[in-house]
mmCIF file of C-alpha atoms in Angstrom:
data_model
loop_
_atom_site.group_PDB
_atom_site.id
_atom_site.type_symbol
_atom_site.label_atom_id
_atom_site.label_comp_id
_atom_site.label_asym_id
_atom_site.label_seq_id
_atom_site.Cartn_x
_atom_site.Cartn_y
_atom_site.Cartn_z
ATOM 1 C CA MET A 183 -90.950 -6.003 64.743
ATOM 2 C CA ALA A 184 -92.740 -6.244 68.440
ATOM 3 C CA GLU A 185 -95.837 -5.512 67.095
ATOM 4 C CA TYR A 186 -95.670 -7.438 64.031
ATOM 5 C CA ASN A 187 -95.949 -10.912 66.122
ATOM 6 C CA ILE A 188 -97.695 -13.528 63.843
ATOM 7 C CA VAL A 189 -96.091 -16.043 65.356
ATOM 8 C CA PRO A 190 -97.130 -18.870 62.579
ATOM 9 C CA LEU A 191 -95.124 -16.871 60.218
ATOM 10 C CA LEU A 192 -92.034 -15.797 62.259
ATOM 11 C CA LYS A 193 -92.083 -19.120 62.769
ATOM 12 C CA LEU A 194 -91.497 -20.007 59.010
ATOM 13 C CA ILE A 195 -88.915 -16.941 58.620
ATOM 14 C CA GLU A 196 -87.149 -18.539 60.978
ATOM 15 C CA GLN A 197 -87.523 -22.184 59.296
ATOM 16 C CA PHE A 198 -86.276 -20.231 55.494
ATOM 17 C CA GLU A 199 -84.013 -18.373 57.016
ATOM 18 C CA LYS A 200 -81.770 -21.455 57.767
ATOM 19 C CA LEU A 201 -81.570 -22.947 54.160
ATOM 20 C CA PRO A 202 -78.407 -22.126 52.342
ATOM 21 C CA GLY A 203 -77.555 -18.559 50.641
ATOM 22 C CA ILE A 204 -81.661 -17.849 52.297
ATOM 23 C CA GLY A 205 -80.784 -14.726 53.909
ATOM 24 C CA ASN A 206 -83.583 -12.808 55.738
ATOM 25 C CA LYS A 207 -85.247 -10.878 53.067
ATOM 26 C CA SER A 208 -85.179 -13.554 50.919
ATOM 27 C CA ALA A 209 -86.796 -16.027 53.584
ATOM 28 C CA ARG A 210 -89.702 -13.270 53.863
ATOM 29 C CA ARG A 211 -89.946 -13.722 50.594
ATOM 30 C CA LEU A 212 -90.299 -17.327 50.547
ATOM 31 C CA ALA A 213 -92.647 -17.444 53.306
ATOM 32 C CA TYR A 214 -95.045 -14.918 52.165
ATOM 33 C CA TYR A 215 -95.295 -16.925 48.940
ATOM 34 C CA MET A 216 -96.024 -19.743 50.916
ATOM 35 C CA LEU A 217 -99.047 -18.616 52.524
ATOM 36 C CA LYS A 218 -100.309 -17.503 49.372
ATOM 37 C CA LEU A 219 -99.986 -21.008 47.833
ATOM 38 C CA PRO A 220 -104.089 -22.783 46.967
ATOM 39 C CA LYS A 221 -104.305 -25.798 48.947
ATOM 40 C CA ASP A 222 -103.354 -28.118 46.020
ATOM 41 C CA GLU A 223 -99.759 -26.433 45.139
ATOM 42 C CA MET A 224 -98.736 -26.503 48.580
ATOM 43 C CA GLU A 225 -99.494 -29.938 49.333
ATOM 44 C CA GLU A 226 -98.016 -31.149 46.175
ATOM 45 C CA PHE A 227 -95.023 -29.000 47.627
ATOM 46 C CA LEU A 228 -95.422 -31.155 50.873
ATOM 47 C CA ASN A 229 -95.256 -33.585 49.619
ATOM 48 C CA ALA A 230 -92.098 -33.444 47.210
ATOM 49 C CA LEU A 231 -90.583 -32.552 50.847
ATOM 50 C CA LYS A 232 -91.272 -35.685 52.219
ATOM 51 C CA VAL A 233 -91.363 -37.961 49.458
ATOM 52 C CA ALA A 234 -87.993 -37.340 48.677
ATOM 53 C CA HIS A 235 -86.744 -37.002 52.276
ATOM 54 C CA ASN A 236 -88.400 -40.526 52.668
ATOM 55 C CA LYS A 237 -87.204 -42.579 49.719
ATOM 56 C CA ILE A 238 -83.495 -41.084 48.824
ATOM 57 C CA LYS A 239 -80.953 -42.793 50.444
ATOM 58 C CA TYR A 240 -77.895 -44.029 49.071
ATOM 59 C CA CYS A 241 -76.244 -46.081 46.767
ATOM 60 C CA LYS A 242 -74.868 -49.225 48.507
ATOM 61 C CA VAL A 243 -71.896 -48.869 46.373
ATOM 62 C CA CYS A 244 -70.661 -45.670 45.704
ATOM 63 C CA CYS A 245 -72.722 -43.575 47.792
ATOM 64 C CA ASN A 246 -74.393 -41.261 45.487
ATOM 65 C CA LEU A 247 -78.035 -40.428 46.513
ATOM 66 C CA THR A 248 -80.656 -42.882 45.010
ATOM 67 C CA ASP A 249 -83.548 -44.025 45.284
ATOM 68 C CA LYS A 250 -83.729 -47.920 44.555
ATOM 69 C CA GLU A 251 -80.720 -49.736 45.567
ATOM 70 C CA LEU A 252 -77.694 -48.914 43.514
ATOM 71 C CA CYS A 253 -77.791 -45.001 41.515
ATOM 72 C CA PRO A 254 -78.016 -45.395 37.843
ATOM 73 C CA ILE A 255 -75.061 -44.353 37.690
ATOM 74 C CA CYS A 256 -73.642 -47.653 38.781
ATOM 75 C CA CYS A 257 -76.311 -49.755 37.560
ATOM 76 C CA ASN A 258 -75.270 -48.706 34.012
ATOM 77 C CA GLU A 259 -73.360 -51.481 32.677
ATOM 78 C CA LYS A 260 -71.766 -48.808 29.924
ATOM 79 C CA ARG A 261 -70.033 -47.344 32.578
ATOM 80 C CA ASP A 262 -65.992 -47.725 32.701
ATOM 81 C CA ASN A 263 -65.952 -49.598 37.518
ATOM 82 C CA SER A 264 -62.400 -49.625 36.568
ATOM 83 C CA ILE A 265 -61.710 -45.687 36.881
ATOM 84 C CA ILE A 266 -63.342 -44.168 40.574
ATOM 85 C CA CYS A 267 -63.831 -40.533 41.215
ATOM 86 C CA VAL A 268 -64.044 -39.141 43.910
ATOM 87 C CA VAL A 269 -65.739 -36.113 45.180
ATOM 88 C CA GLU A 270 -66.945 -34.357 47.894
ATOM 89 C CA ASN A 271 -71.448 -34.178 47.660
ATOM 90 C CA PRO A 272 -73.750 -35.539 45.440
ATOM 91 C CA LYS A 273 -74.005 -31.945 43.475
ATOM 92 C CA ASP A 274 -70.228 -32.815 42.744
ATOM 93 C CA VAL A 275 -71.367 -36.176 40.358
ATOM 94 C CA PHE A 276 -74.120 -33.596 39.017
ATOM 95 C CA ALA A 277 -71.199 -31.022 37.786
ATOM 96 C CA LEU A 278 -68.977 -33.569 36.664
ATOM 97 C CA GLU A 279 -72.111 -35.080 34.539
ATOM 98 C CA ARG A 280 -72.799 -32.364 32.719
ATOM 99 C CA THR A 281 -69.169 -32.660 30.629
ATOM 100 C CA HIS A 282 -71.121 -35.729 29.116
ATOM 101 C CA GLU A 283 -67.823 -37.482 28.566
ATOM 102 C CA PHE A 284 -66.718 -38.830 31.770
ATOM 103 C CA PHE A 285 -67.865 -42.200 31.912
ATOM 104 C CA ALA A 286 -65.883 -43.928 35.102
ATOM 105 C CA VAL A 287 -68.266 -44.493 38.438
ATOM 106 C CA TYR A 288 -68.418 -42.064 41.557
ATOM 107 C CA HIS A 289 -67.426 -42.107 45.013
ATOM 108 C CA VAL A 290 -68.801 -39.828 47.163
ATOM 109 C CA LEU A 291 -67.425 -38.740 50.883
ATOM 110 C CA HIS A 292 -70.116 -36.768 51.628
ATOM 111 C CA GLY A 293 -68.400 -33.642 52.876
ATOM 112 C CA ALA A 294 -64.344 -33.132 53.757
ATOM 113 C CA LEU A 295 -62.722 -33.538 56.735
ATOM 114 C CA SER A 296 -62.445 -30.595 58.995
ATOM 115 C CA PRO A 297 -60.812 -30.937 62.123
ATOM 116 C CA LEU A 298 -63.075 -27.346 62.920
ATOM 117 C CA SER A 299 -66.497 -28.428 62.389
ATOM 118 C CA GLY A 300 -65.840 -31.978 63.537
ATOM 119 C CA VAL A 301 -65.443 -34.271 60.762
ATOM 120 C CA GLY A 302 -63.150 -36.820 60.779
ATOM 121 C CA PRO A 303 -62.259 -39.631 58.305
ATOM 122 C CA ASP A 304 -64.822 -41.810 60.525
ATOM 123 C CA GLN A 305 -67.804 -38.959 59.143
ATOM 124 C CA LEU A 306 -67.133 -39.364 55.711
ATOM 125 C CA THR A 307 -67.807 -42.649 53.013
ATOM 126 C CA ILE A 308 -63.285 -43.458 53.205
ATOM 127 C CA LYS A 309 -63.577 -46.924 54.525
ATOM 128 C CA GLU A 310 -66.363 -47.730 52.119
ATOM 129 C CA LEU A 311 -64.126 -46.568 49.476
ATOM 130 C CA LEU A 312 -61.333 -48.435 50.817
ATOM 131 C CA VAL A 313 -63.737 -51.865 50.697
ATOM 132 C CA ARG A 314 -64.941 -51.170 47.335
ATOM 133 C CA ILE A 315 -60.696 -50.792 45.676
ATOM 134 C CA ARG A 316 -60.650 -53.996 48.004
ATOM 135 C CA LYS A 317 -63.701 -55.853 46.394
ATOM 136 C CA GLU A 318 -63.117 -54.428 41.923
ATOM 137 C CA ILE A 319 -60.375 -54.598 39.957
ATOM 138 C CA VAL A 320 -59.720 -50.867 40.713
ATOM 139 C CA LYS A 321 -57.115 -49.054 37.972
ATOM 140 C CA GLU A 322 -57.681 -45.007 38.749
ATOM 141 C CA VAL A 323 -58.441 -42.759 41.665
ATOM 142 C CA ILE A 324 -59.471 -39.125 40.405
ATOM 143 C CA MET A 325 -59.096 -37.557 43.692
ATOM 144 C CA ALA A 326 -62.408 -34.682 42.298
ATOM 145 C CA THR A 327 -62.571 -32.754 45.638
ATOM 146 C CA ASN A 328 -62.633 -29.414 45.726
ATOM 147 C CA PRO A 329 -59.479 -26.931 45.656
ATOM 148 C CA THR A 330 -60.192 -25.516 49.226
ATOM 149 C CA VAL A 331 -58.619 -26.101 52.462
ATOM 150 C CA GLU A 332 -60.348 -28.645 53.580
ATOM 151 C CA GLY A 333 -60.872 -30.638 49.864
ATOM 152 C CA GLU A 334 -56.781 -30.590 49.185
ATOM 153 C CA ALA A 335 -56.781 -32.231 53.273
ATOM 154 C CA THR A 336 -59.377 -34.887 51.800
ATOM 155 C CA ALA A 337 -57.639 -35.618 48.621
ATOM 156 C CA MET A 338 -54.474 -35.906 50.420
ATOM 157 C CA TYR A 339 -54.943 -38.448 53.405
ATOM 158 C CA VAL A 340 -57.333 -40.554 51.140
ATOM 159 C CA SER A 341 -54.665 -41.149 48.688
ATOM 160 C CA LYS A 342 -52.272 -41.489 51.408
ATOM 161 C CA LEU A 343 -54.223 -44.642 52.399
ATOM 162 C CA LEU A 344 -54.157 -45.870 48.901
ATOM 163 C CA LYS A 345 -50.579 -45.796 47.670
ATOM 164 C CA PRO A 346 -49.739 -49.025 49.495
ATOM 165 C CA ILE A 347 -52.480 -50.446 47.635
ATOM 166 C CA GLY A 348 -50.483 -49.404 44.643
ATOM 167 C CA ILE A 349 -53.099 -47.872 42.633
ATOM 168 C CA LYS A 350 -52.861 -44.807 40.050
ATOM 169 C CA ILE A 351 -53.513 -41.708 42.284
ATOM 170 C CA SER A 352 -54.363 -38.007 40.305
ATOM 171 C CA ARG A 353 -55.991 -35.231 41.290
ATOM 172 C CA LEU A 354 -57.924 -33.372 39.193
ATOM 173 C CA ALA A 355 -56.066 -29.804 37.232
ATOM 174 C CA TYR A 356 -55.868 -26.505 38.000
ATOM 175 C CA GLY A 357 -55.752 -23.418 35.752
ATOM 176 C CA ILE A 358 -57.436 -20.082 34.724
ATOM 177 C CA PRO A 359 -61.429 -21.309 34.091
ATOM 178 C CA VAL A 360 -61.998 -21.740 30.108
ATOM 179 C CA GLY A 361 -64.005 -18.413 29.370
ATOM 180 C CA ALA A 362 -62.599 -16.231 31.568
ATOM 181 C CA ASP A 363 -59.565 -13.256 32.265
ATOM 182 C CA LEU A 364 -55.997 -13.777 32.228
ATOM 183 C CA GLU A 365 -56.597 -9.741 34.640
ATOM 184 C CA TYR A 366 -58.885 -11.590 36.969
ATOM 185 C CA ALA A 367 -57.319 -14.123 38.036
ATOM 186 C CA ASP A 368 -55.667 -14.935 41.160
ATOM 187 C CA GLU A 369 -52.430 -15.402 41.771
ATOM 188 C CA ILE A 370 -52.209 -19.309 42.810
ATOM 189 C CA THR A 371 -54.289 -20.087 40.288
ATOM 190 C CA LEU A 372 -51.931 -18.327 37.604
ATOM 191 C CA LEU A 373 -49.037 -20.145 39.320
ATOM 192 C CA ARG A 374 -50.763 -23.110 39.182
ATOM 193 C CA ALA A 375 -51.555 -23.097 35.963
ATOM 194 C CA LEU A 376 -48.120 -22.058 34.514
ATOM 195 C CA GLU A 377 -47.002 -24.416 36.432
ATOM 196 C CA GLY A 378 -48.894 -27.167 34.811
ATOM 197 C CA ARG A 379 -48.340 -25.744 31.191
ATOM 198 C CA HIS A 380 -48.528 -28.318 28.594
ATOM 199 C CA GLU A 381 -46.785 -28.392 25.176
ATOM 200 C CA MET A 382 -48.723 -27.075 22.431
ATOM 201 C CA MET B 2 -79.892 -35.258 33.068
ATOM 202 C CA ALA B 3 -81.304 -38.370 31.696
ATOM 203 C CA GLU B 4 -79.428 -40.647 33.721
ATOM 204 C CA TYR B 5 -79.489 -38.645 36.531
ATOM 205 C CA ASN B 6 -83.015 -39.981 37.231
ATOM 206 C CA ILE B 7 -83.476 -40.180 40.504
ATOM 207 C CA VAL B 8 -87.273 -39.528 40.221
ATOM 208 C CA PRO B 9 -88.696 -37.580 43.851
ATOM 209 C CA LEU B 10 -85.384 -36.267 43.831
ATOM 210 C CA LEU B 11 -86.277 -34.206 40.497
ATOM 211 C CA LYS B 12 -89.841 -33.458 41.397
ATOM 212 C CA LEU B 13 -88.257 -31.824 44.604
ATOM 213 C CA ILE B 14 -86.000 -29.766 42.555
ATOM 214 C CA GLU B 15 -89.045 -28.681 41.066
ATOM 215 C CA GLN B 16 -90.911 -28.033 43.242
ATOM 216 C CA PHE B 17 -88.341 -25.148 44.812
ATOM 217 C CA GLU B 18 -88.068 -23.545 40.990
ATOM 218 C CA LYS B 19 -91.450 -22.652 41.273
ATOM 219 C CA LEU B 20 -90.115 -20.585 44.408
ATOM 220 C CA PRO B 21 -89.682 -16.570 43.530
ATOM 221 C CA GLY B 22 -85.888 -15.655 42.811
ATOM 222 C CA ILE B 23 -84.792 -19.337 42.707
ATOM 223 C CA GLY B 24 -83.396 -20.449 40.187
ATOM 224 C CA ASN B 25 -82.058 -24.048 38.883
ATOM 225 C CA LYS B 26 -79.199 -23.675 40.508
ATOM 226 C CA SER B 27 -80.262 -22.831 44.494
ATOM 227 C CA ALA B 28 -83.329 -24.695 44.063
ATOM 228 C CA ARG B 29 -80.512 -28.026 43.184
ATOM 229 C CA ARG B 30 -78.597 -26.849 46.760
ATOM 230 C CA LEU B 31 -82.055 -26.753 48.852
ATOM 231 C CA ALA B 32 -82.633 -29.895 47.656
ATOM 232 C CA TYR B 33 -79.496 -31.581 48.421
ATOM 233 C CA TYR B 34 -79.304 -29.173 52.295
ATOM 234 C CA MET B 35 -83.308 -31.146 52.773
ATOM 235 C CA LEU B 36 -82.449 -34.476 51.748
ATOM 236 C CA LYS B 37 -79.742 -33.577 54.013
ATOM 237 C CA LEU B 38 -81.720 -32.735 57.356
ATOM 238 C CA PRO B 39 -82.187 -35.151 60.177
ATOM 239 C CA LYS B 40 -85.584 -36.217 60.842
ATOM 240 C CA ASP B 41 -86.507 -34.323 63.169
ATOM 241 C CA GLU B 42 -85.260 -31.296 61.663
ATOM 242 C CA MET B 43 -86.997 -32.467 58.336
ATOM 243 C CA GLU B 44 -90.515 -32.526 60.816
ATOM 244 C CA GLU B 45 -90.447 -29.193 62.018
ATOM 245 C CA PHE B 46 -90.276 -27.842 58.904
ATOM 246 C CA LEU B 47 -92.926 -29.366 57.327
ATOM 247 C CA ASN B 48 -94.630 -28.581 60.136
ATOM 248 C CA ALA B 49 -94.057 -24.419 60.227
ATOM 249 C CA LEU B 50 -95.233 -24.446 56.447
ATOM 250 C CA LYS B 51 -98.638 -26.463 57.381
ATOM 251 C CA VAL B 52 -99.376 -24.382 60.682
ATOM 252 C CA ALA B 53 -98.756 -21.578 58.570
ATOM 253 C CA HIS B 54 -100.196 -22.158 55.947
ATOM 254 C CA ASN B 55 -103.340 -23.349 57.887
ATOM 255 C CA LYS B 56 -103.485 -20.886 60.694
ATOM 256 C CA ILE B 57 -103.072 -17.795 58.617
ATOM 257 C CA LYS B 58 -105.634 -15.636 57.259
ATOM 258 C CA TYR B 59 -106.637 -12.559 56.136
ATOM 259 C CA CYS B 60 -107.499 -9.418 59.330
ATOM 260 C CA LYS B 61 -110.972 -8.458 58.435
ATOM 261 C CA VAL B 62 -110.632 -5.104 58.819
ATOM 262 C CA CYS B 63 -107.313 -4.069 56.692
ATOM 263 C CA CYS B 64 -106.540 -7.718 54.683
ATOM 264 C CA ASN B 65 -103.158 -7.963 56.192
ATOM 265 C CA LEU B 66 -102.420 -11.406 57.605
ATOM 266 C CA THR B 67 -103.227 -12.690 61.026
ATOM 267 C CA ASP B 68 -103.428 -15.569 62.838
ATOM 268 C CA LYS B 69 -106.676 -13.637 64.781
ATOM 269 C CA GLU B 70 -109.558 -12.394 63.535
ATOM 270 C CA LEU B 71 -107.474 -9.279 63.925
ATOM 271 C CA CYS B 72 -104.228 -8.639 62.969
ATOM 272 C CA PRO B 73 -101.526 -6.666 65.716
ATOM 273 C CA ILE B 74 -101.469 -3.658 63.731
ATOM 274 C CA CYS B 75 -105.865 -3.907 63.777
ATOM 275 C CA CYS B 76 -105.715 -4.706 67.540
ATOM 276 C CA ASN B 77 -103.127 -2.225 68.470
ATOM 277 C CA GLU B 78 -105.225 0.776 70.152
ATOM 278 C CA LYS B 79 -102.688 3.778 69.948
ATOM 279 C CA ARG B 80 -102.710 3.757 66.322
ATOM 280 C CA ASP B 81 -104.033 6.638 64.152
ATOM 281 C CA ASN B 82 -107.463 5.229 62.693
ATOM 282 C CA SER B 83 -108.497 8.114 61.110
ATOM 283 C CA ILE B 84 -105.668 7.201 58.546
ATOM 284 C CA ILE B 85 -105.053 4.732 56.010
ATOM 285 C CA CYS B 86 -101.967 3.643 53.854
ATOM 286 C CA VAL B 87 -102.963 1.481 51.832
ATOM 287 C CA VAL B 88 -100.114 -0.576 50.304
ATOM 288 C CA GLU B 89 -100.327 -3.335 47.540
ATOM 289 C CA ASN B 90 -98.699 -6.392 49.364
ATOM 290 C CA PRO B 91 -98.375 -7.481 53.526
ATOM 291 C CA LYS B 92 -94.564 -6.966 52.734
ATOM 292 C CA ASP B 93 -94.944 -3.682 52.105
ATOM 293 C CA VAL B 94 -96.502 -3.118 55.542
ATOM 294 C CA PHE B 95 -93.473 -4.670 57.336
ATOM 295 C CA ALA B 96 -90.928 -2.555 55.777
ATOM 296 C CA LEU B 97 -93.658 0.849 56.324
ATOM 297 C CA GLU B 98 -93.725 -0.075 60.149
ATOM 298 C CA ARG B 99 -89.188 -0.605 59.966
ATOM 299 C CA THR B 100 -89.513 2.871 59.964
ATOM 300 C CA HIS B 101 -91.197 3.024 63.606
ATOM 301 C CA GLU B 102 -92.958 6.361 62.358
ATOM 302 C CA PHE B 103 -95.339 5.894 61.233
ATOM 303 C CA PHE B 104 -98.421 5.167 63.120
ATOM 304 C CA ALA B 105 -101.355 5.069 61.021
ATOM 305 C CA VAL B 106 -103.249 1.849 59.894
ATOM 306 C CA TYR B 107 -103.054 0.433 56.600
ATOM 307 C CA HIS B 108 -105.348 -1.524 53.844
ATOM 308 C CA VAL B 109 -103.568 -4.126 52.367
ATOM 309 C CA LEU B 110 -105.158 -4.520 48.491
ATOM 310 C CA HIS B 111 -103.540 -8.096 48.036
ATOM 311 C CA GLY B 112 -101.642 -6.709 44.688
ATOM 312 C CA ALA B 113 -102.128 -4.333 41.555
ATOM 313 C CA LEU B 114 -103.871 -3.487 38.859
ATOM 314 C CA SER B 115 -102.690 -5.297 35.906
ATOM 315 C CA PRO B 116 -105.141 -6.418 33.320
ATOM 316 C CA LEU B 117 -102.805 -8.226 31.116
ATOM 317 C CA SER B 118 -102.036 -11.120 34.324
ATOM 318 C CA GLY B 119 -106.144 -10.707 34.395
ATOM 319 C CA VAL B 120 -105.698 -8.762 37.636
ATOM 320 C CA GLY B 121 -108.671 -6.265 37.947
ATOM 321 C CA PRO B 122 -110.553 -4.332 40.739
ATOM 322 C CA ASP B 123 -112.203 -7.262 41.622
ATOM 323 C CA GLN B 124 -109.044 -9.773 42.546
ATOM 324 C CA LEU B 125 -107.604 -7.269 44.566
ATOM 325 C CA THR B 126 -109.547 -6.054 48.642
ATOM 326 C CA ILE B 127 -110.796 -2.848 46.633
ATOM 327 C CA LYS B 128 -114.305 -3.075 47.842
ATOM 328 C CA GLU B 129 -113.520 -3.940 51.668
ATOM 329 C CA LEU B 130 -111.775 -0.271 51.295
ATOM 330 C CA LEU B 131 -114.371 1.230 50.291
ATOM 331 C CA VAL B 132 -117.130 -0.610 53.004
ATOM 332 C CA ARG B 133 -114.326 0.247 55.385
ATOM 333 C CA ILE B 134 -113.883 4.101 54.636
ATOM 334 C CA ARG B 135 -118.224 4.181 54.820
ATOM 335 C CA LYS B 136 -118.098 2.417 58.496
ATOM 336 C CA GLU B 137 -115.285 4.628 60.282
ATOM 337 C CA ILE B 138 -114.213 8.212 60.112
ATOM 338 C CA VAL B 139 -111.798 8.308 57.593
ATOM 339 C CA LYS B 140 -109.846 12.007 57.339
ATOM 340 C CA GLU B 141 -106.552 10.670 54.775
ATOM 341 C CA VAL B 142 -105.563 7.707 52.311
ATOM 342 C CA ILE B 143 -102.430 7.550 52.141
ATOM 343 C CA MET B 144 -101.612 5.553 48.270
ATOM 344 C CA ALA B 145 -97.864 3.830 48.969
ATOM 345 C CA THR B 146 -98.821 1.504 46.530
ATOM 346 C CA ASN B 147 -95.014 0.252 44.361
ATOM 347 C CA PRO B 148 -94.231 3.172 42.035
ATOM 348 C CA THR B 149 -94.599 0.640 39.431
ATOM 349 C CA VAL B 150 -96.974 1.116 35.740
ATOM 350 C CA GLU B 151 -99.072 -1.476 38.265
ATOM 351 C CA GLY B 152 -98.989 0.050 40.901
ATOM 352 C CA GLU B 153 -99.140 4.040 39.303
ATOM 353 C CA ALA B 154 -102.639 2.830 37.785
ATOM 354 C CA THR B 155 -104.377 1.306 41.395
ATOM 355 C CA ALA B 156 -102.839 4.372 43.244
ATOM 356 C CA MET B 157 -104.784 6.586 39.963
ATOM 357 C CA TYR B 158 -108.704 3.857 40.527
ATOM 358 C CA VAL B 159 -108.709 4.163 44.283
ATOM 359 C CA SER B 160 -108.132 8.276 44.304
ATOM 360 C CA LYS B 161 -111.074 8.131 41.495
ATOM 361 C CA LEU B 162 -113.358 6.600 43.476
ATOM 362 C CA LEU B 163 -112.432 7.702 46.936
ATOM 363 C CA LYS B 164 -112.679 11.039 45.791
ATOM 364 C CA PRO B 165 -116.709 11.327 45.639
ATOM 365 C CA ILE B 166 -116.240 10.914 49.204
ATOM 366 C CA GLY B 167 -114.264 13.812 50.134
ATOM 367 C CA ILE B 168 -111.430 12.407 51.863
ATOM 368 C CA LYS B 169 -107.768 13.739 51.322
ATOM 369 C CA ILE B 170 -105.629 11.044 49.137
ATOM 370 C CA SER B 171 -102.122 11.623 49.296
ATOM 371 C CA ARG B 172 -99.712 9.943 47.429
ATOM 372 C CA LEU B 173 -96.029 9.008 48.643
ATOM 373 C CA ALA B 174 -93.151 11.073 47.598
ATOM 374 C CA TYR B 175 -90.493 10.600 44.730
ATOM 375 C CA GLY B 176 -87.518 11.275 44.632
ATOM 376 C CA ILE B 177 -83.556 10.349 45.069
ATOM 377 C CA PRO B 178 -83.081 7.168 48.029
ATOM 378 C CA VAL B 179 -81.194 8.513 51.023
ATOM 379 C CA GLY B 180 -77.647 7.563 50.465
ATOM 380 C CA ALA B 181 -77.524 6.743 47.118
ATOM 381 C CA ASP B 182 -75.343 8.780 43.988
ATOM 382 C CA LEU B 183 -76.723 11.417 41.766
ATOM 383 C CA GLU B 184 -74.597 10.079 39.648
ATOM 384 C CA TYR B 185 -76.686 6.496 39.456
ATOM 385 C CA ALA B 186 -80.278 7.572 39.641
ATOM 386 C CA ASP B 187 -82.406 7.097 36.793
ATOM 387 C CA GLU B 188 -83.643 10.359 34.709
ATOM 388 C CA ILE B 189 -87.313 9.636 35.896
ATOM 389 C CA THR B 190 -86.207 9.895 39.749
ATOM 390 C CA LEU B 191 -84.313 12.675 39.065
ATOM 391 C CA LEU B 192 -86.364 14.873 37.293
ATOM 392 C CA ARG B 193 -89.553 13.656 40.463
ATOM 393 C CA ALA B 194 -87.030 14.997 42.716
ATOM 394 C CA LEU B 195 -86.443 18.391 40.753
ATOM 395 C CA GLU B 196 -90.375 18.614 40.817
ATOM 396 C CA GLY B 197 -90.401 17.842 44.129
ATOM 397 C CA ARG B 198 -88.328 19.432 45.255
ATOM 398 C CA HIS B 199 -88.784 21.530 48.396
ATOM 399 C CA GLU B 200 -87.609 25.315 50.176
ATOM 400 C CA MET B 201 -85.034 24.906 52.998
#
């Protein structure tokens, strides 16, 4: 490397390496690709980044991403505002929307409780959720945080806060993923699938 | 998707999807990551891209990337200028430099012959290679293009052009990769390894 010191190239590789899921080899590949881009395509790329970064903000109601006052889901009058599905990140909204059969609204926490990484309740949009529940008529809150330690802890924390208000609180079901092989399922998932079994 | 139409976000995802090795899921992940970046880190990223794209050009001698007149390798007086290693892309230079025991100079073609993709000899830096060989005292040209159909064709084409000048032309050895398992080697590689066997 010592000899190969083209500073702007190294700096660019360094920037790409910071991105999630991009290792040294991919970063190098992306950097070389960007250098080869024609000027207009490069401008287009820079512009897309700038515009998205400047224009996209949080929806005033659900804290999901939007470029308007409200996100497309909160704007939609066909949605059932009485069921709020609480997720960690905007990409979880996207994942749930892909089911095409879920018409509740969302609340995006923008993370999960993680004391080790310094994420406490104040770093999440829990306060906004409470304000919202007090203002609107909410029948049910579905905790759809990830099935990880942090997601689990967040679900527990939020549900404890909401219990006194007296709304129904539910959690996504655990079980074996559809299309998967029992053989490869881990013990905990299998145990949860057994616990959650239902009559046929 | 229909409902989830935050235009600046979609445009950003689209831009990331164009990058090599980035599919729809990774593009989405990268886009969400970029949106979360603090303003200063975003500026740093944009700046690294702009600077690299504006400042990096081709070395006047070997056509490798550089931000100066000559690349760091062509500038280095310890290099053996009489051996030119011809590669397809700048990243191949980087790969060969990692051996730490190769002190020749390079010539970067910036691609390989591929009539189907419209890449002919004029799109590569073959002319520059010929000019260079006529001007300098060159003993050997090592064809280090990729072991693909296109790389092979390029090596053949260039070597035919150079033969009349009367310099030694060599090609990288084919064989089984060090540390690999014979069991998993494909037939052609094994055949080439047998053909290229040497006495112990």
